[in-house]
Amino acid sequence: MASEPASLASGASTPTQEQMPPIAALHGAHIAHQAKRQALHWFTLRRSSSSLEQMGVGEKKRGLVLVSQKHTPVFPVWRIVLVTVGGSINSSFLIAGGITIMFGGPGGALISYILSIIVLYTVMTSLMEVGSRMPTDVPYYMYGTRVLGQTVGVALAWSYWLVWIALLVYEMVAGGFIIQFWLPDVNRAIWCLLLFLSCITIVIVDSRLYSPIESTLTIFTIAALVAGIIIGSLAAAGKLGDHKYGFETWQDDDGPILNGVIGVIGAAIFANFSVQGTEAGAIMALKSPSRYSRRMTPIVICGVLAVLLLPSIFVTGLILSYSDPWFDKDTFDSADGSSLTYVFEAAKIMPAAHVINTILLISAILDCCVSLYIATTVIQDLADRKLAPSILQSPKDRDHALSPYSMGLCCMVGLGIWALTYIRETGGFVLLGGVIGISGVIMWSSISIMHFIVRWSKRFRHSADENEYRSWLFPVGPLACLVYELGVLVGLFYILAWVGFDINIFLFETLGLFIFIALVIIAAVAQHFGYCRC
């Protein structure tokens, strides 16, 4: 990267339609981590499987140890915050959080993250109330079968599995991108395949190592982000680096909010999916015996996210202009590390940039392992519930937690998607964006809809259960979430038309929705013929 940020050398100007990268490709690159936060939760629980088996639970279906309230250990609030917030500020935010600046400007990016964190809080409170009225042995991705009907619920569960497969592919490619920061001339496919093989080996050998490693990595990542905020502030004030930025980016011709409301919506598309998945902490909080802890956990998680993410995106917006050539790429593989790396380079602290990319690489490797493990566990659980072929069921041998058939299926599907991303790079990222992005919208929307149903339906009205949780935001909270998600979808289609409508981009962006509709149809047919019962 040049010694002086190119935005200063070339001048700031509003990006034209030709200059703007395909929105679907960027969409896929930056929202792929919307499920990663759940991975941290699952692997933390994985360490408790042995002790639970000694108590007589999870003997055959060890996968259930990871996904249901019944087998979830009680964690203090700080531990829940660590494993959920830590995921939000790893690759999902650090690799490309600054992309929101390109669409909404520094002010629009800041507003989009504020809105996303507020909506996240409403989703967490909704999920906690829904979860408190579900049987404790039901994983939360199966809540839909109890509330929305078996057809839609099964489709949601299979969609959830596909998200993990897509995330597995994203982590493979992300690892290759990060290594290219140091070795740009080496074929990225080599690194992707080596990372994938390493992931399989690690998962087979012992997955219990992830909890301490991921927790340690999270602490280092938080420290790096805090350091980035401090260093970025000093660089913007001219105390570090060779230029005083001040509020130059806020005083561009288009103002701090680029393209007005449309710019904020475009930025919200990425900010929204950067924090998606953090709602998994709500399920962990439900196990707390203290009502105060259950109430405070969503507030603390969203508060910590606000304290870390909002200053970071503000400081990045002071240094990184929306017209900077850092954004000028057809695909995401030209990204030199992360927006935080850009800040360190602007401050002339190159060793810190290498440290950040090292953290991101380790995170990508761990996340790849997490994705493969969880995808395998989910498909086993579906098979145990007679919702997938019986050959994929959990192994009867207590010494083996994962079925080789289930892992083999996940690997084959993942490699098939990866081959598409390698052969047709832009199309592959659009595919990931379509599947993961729309699945995230469907998941949050379904949680809000289920909240209305469990509150108003007599079927879910319990007696005085000490663990029952009632959201104080109802009905404003879930309604606001639905409106927000609808606005993001409408904004996405509007922006697609604004930058130049293309049928291929449109189809890939909506592929996740089409897949979900197909899953609903398949589930309905299977239920009609008696093949789908849970």
mmCIF file of C-alpha atoms in Angstrom, residues 21-37 87-103 112-113 116 166-167 169-171 173-174 177-178 266-278 309 313 316 320 326-340 360 367 426 428-438 440 492 509:
data_model
loop_
_atom_site.group_PDB
_atom_site.id
_atom_site.type_symbol
_atom_site.label_atom_id
_atom_site.label_comp_id
_atom_site.label_asym_id
_atom_site.label_seq_id
_atom_site.Cartn_x
_atom_site.Cartn_y
_atom_site.Cartn_z
ATOM 1 C CA PRO A 21 -17.638 -3.209 -7.198
ATOM 2 C CA PRO A 22 -20.502 -5.675 -7.662
ATOM 3 C CA ILE A 23 -22.584 -5.212 -4.546
ATOM 4 C CA ALA A 24 -23.370 -8.893 -4.386
ATOM 5 C CA ALA A 25 -19.691 -9.836 -4.250
ATOM 6 C CA LEU A 26 -19.033 -7.384 -1.415
ATOM 7 C CA HIS A 27 -22.247 -8.498 0.249
ATOM 8 C CA GLY A 28 -21.062 -12.099 0.247
ATOM 9 C CA ALA A 29 -17.626 -11.247 1.531
ATOM 10 C CA HIS A 30 -18.756 -9.243 4.525
ATOM 11 C CA ILE A 31 -21.856 -10.960 5.783
ATOM 12 C CA ALA A 32 -20.442 -14.450 5.779
ATOM 13 C CA HIS A 33 -19.612 -14.249 9.485
ATOM 14 C CA GLN A 34 -23.189 -13.699 10.596
ATOM 15 C CA ALA A 35 -23.245 -17.258 12.026
ATOM 16 C CA LYS A 36 -19.729 -17.400 13.440
ATOM 17 C CA ARG A 37 -20.742 -16.051 16.863
ATOM 18 C CA GLY A 87 -16.814 -13.441 17.380
ATOM 19 C CA SER A 88 -18.356 -10.179 16.252
ATOM 20 C CA ILE A 89 -15.049 -8.348 16.174
ATOM 21 C CA ASN A 90 -13.028 -11.040 14.460
ATOM 22 C CA SER A 91 -12.880 -11.387 10.689
ATOM 23 C CA SER A 92 -16.470 -10.281 10.133
ATOM 24 C CA PHE A 93 -15.697 -6.748 11.302
ATOM 25 C CA LEU A 94 -11.927 -6.445 10.960
ATOM 26 C CA ILE A 95 -11.543 -7.762 7.415
ATOM 27 C CA ALA A 96 -14.083 -5.441 5.855
ATOM 28 C CA GLY A 97 -16.000 -3.364 8.377
ATOM 29 C CA GLY A 98 -14.821 -0.280 6.527
ATOM 30 C CA ILE A 99 -16.828 -1.260 3.444
ATOM 31 C CA THR A 100 -19.848 0.353 5.097
ATOM 32 C CA ILE A 101 -18.027 3.672 4.639
ATOM 33 C CA MET A 102 -17.986 3.217 0.873
ATOM 34 C CA PHE A 103 -21.767 2.965 0.706
ATOM 35 C CA SER A 112 -25.968 1.782 10.237
ATOM 36 C CA TYR A 113 -24.039 0.156 13.088
ATOM 37 C CA SER A 116 -27.920 -2.861 13.771
ATOM 38 C CA ALA A 166 -21.235 -21.694 3.168
ATOM 39 C CA LEU A 167 -19.327 -20.303 6.143
ATOM 40 C CA VAL A 169 -16.136 -22.225 2.298
ATOM 41 C CA TYR A 170 -15.821 -18.571 3.201
ATOM 42 C CA GLU A 171 -13.238 -19.359 5.872
ATOM 43 C CA VAL A 173 -11.148 -18.505 0.924
ATOM 44 C CA ALA A 174 -10.621 -15.898 3.647
ATOM 45 C CA PHE A 177 -6.834 -13.966 1.058
ATOM 46 C CA ILE A 178 -5.087 -13.241 4.350
ATOM 47 C CA GLY A 266 -26.467 0.109 1.715
ATOM 48 C CA ALA A 267 -24.195 0.363 4.750
ATOM 49 C CA ALA A 268 -26.807 -1.346 6.936
ATOM 50 C CA ILE A 269 -26.712 -4.400 4.677
ATOM 51 C CA PHE A 270 -23.145 -5.036 5.839
ATOM 52 C CA ALA A 271 -23.464 -3.754 9.404
ATOM 53 C CA ASN A 272 -26.556 -5.896 9.933
ATOM 54 C CA PHE A 273 -24.854 -9.126 9.003
ATOM 55 C CA SER A 274 -21.664 -8.253 10.866
ATOM 56 C CA VAL A 275 -23.513 -8.637 14.176
ATOM 57 C CA GLN A 276 -25.903 -11.407 13.180
ATOM 58 C CA GLY A 277 -25.345 -14.620 15.087
ATOM 59 C CA THR A 278 -24.525 -12.841 18.332
ATOM 60 C CA LEU A 309 -17.545 -1.173 17.196
ATOM 61 C CA ILE A 313 -15.921 2.617 12.700
ATOM 62 C CA THR A 316 -11.771 4.397 10.537
ATOM 63 C CA LEU A 320 -10.516 6.019 5.172
ATOM 64 C CA TRP A 326 -8.746 0.578 -1.228
ATOM 65 C CA PHE A 327 -12.351 -0.081 -2.283
ATOM 66 C CA ASP A 328 -11.588 -0.131 -6.009
ATOM 67 C CA LYS A 329 -11.590 -3.835 -6.772
ATOM 68 C CA ASP A 330 -13.778 -6.229 -8.706
ATOM 69 C CA THR A 331 -13.538 -8.947 -6.084
ATOM 70 C CA PHE A 332 -12.595 -9.104 -2.458
ATOM 71 C CA ASP A 333 -9.203 -10.736 -2.994
ATOM 72 C CA SER A 334 -7.480 -7.373 -3.428
ATOM 73 C CA ALA A 335 -8.167 -6.360 0.169
ATOM 74 C CA ASP A 336 -4.845 -5.727 1.899
ATOM 75 C CA GLY A 337 -5.777 -7.298 5.204
ATOM 76 C CA SER A 338 -8.464 -5.294 6.954
ATOM 77 C CA SER A 339 -9.662 -1.755 7.453
ATOM 78 C CA LEU A 340 -7.822 -1.853 10.783
ATOM 79 C CA LEU A 360 -7.099 -12.899 11.426
ATOM 80 C CA ASP A 367 -13.503 -20.696 12.308
ATOM 81 C CA THR A 426 -17.059 -13.266 -8.344
ATOM 82 C CA GLY A 428 -18.807 -17.799 -6.019
ATOM 83 C CA PHE A 429 -18.854 -14.914 -3.583
ATOM 84 C CA VAL A 430 -22.245 -13.844 -4.859
ATOM 85 C CA LEU A 431 -23.433 -17.385 -4.165
ATOM 86 C CA LEU A 432 -22.143 -17.233 -0.602
ATOM 87 C CA GLY A 433 -23.701 -13.804 -0.142
ATOM 88 C CA GLY A 434 -27.049 -14.978 -1.432
ATOM 89 C CA VAL A 435 -27.190 -18.061 0.764
ATOM 90 C CA ILE A 436 -25.752 -16.595 3.963
ATOM 91 C CA GLY A 437 -27.194 -13.107 3.701
ATOM 92 C CA ILE A 438 -30.779 -14.022 2.951
ATOM 93 C CA GLY A 440 -29.648 -14.334 8.118
ATOM 94 C CA LEU A 492 -30.770 -4.268 -1.393
ATOM 95 C CA GLU A 509 -28.383 -12.299 -4.468
#
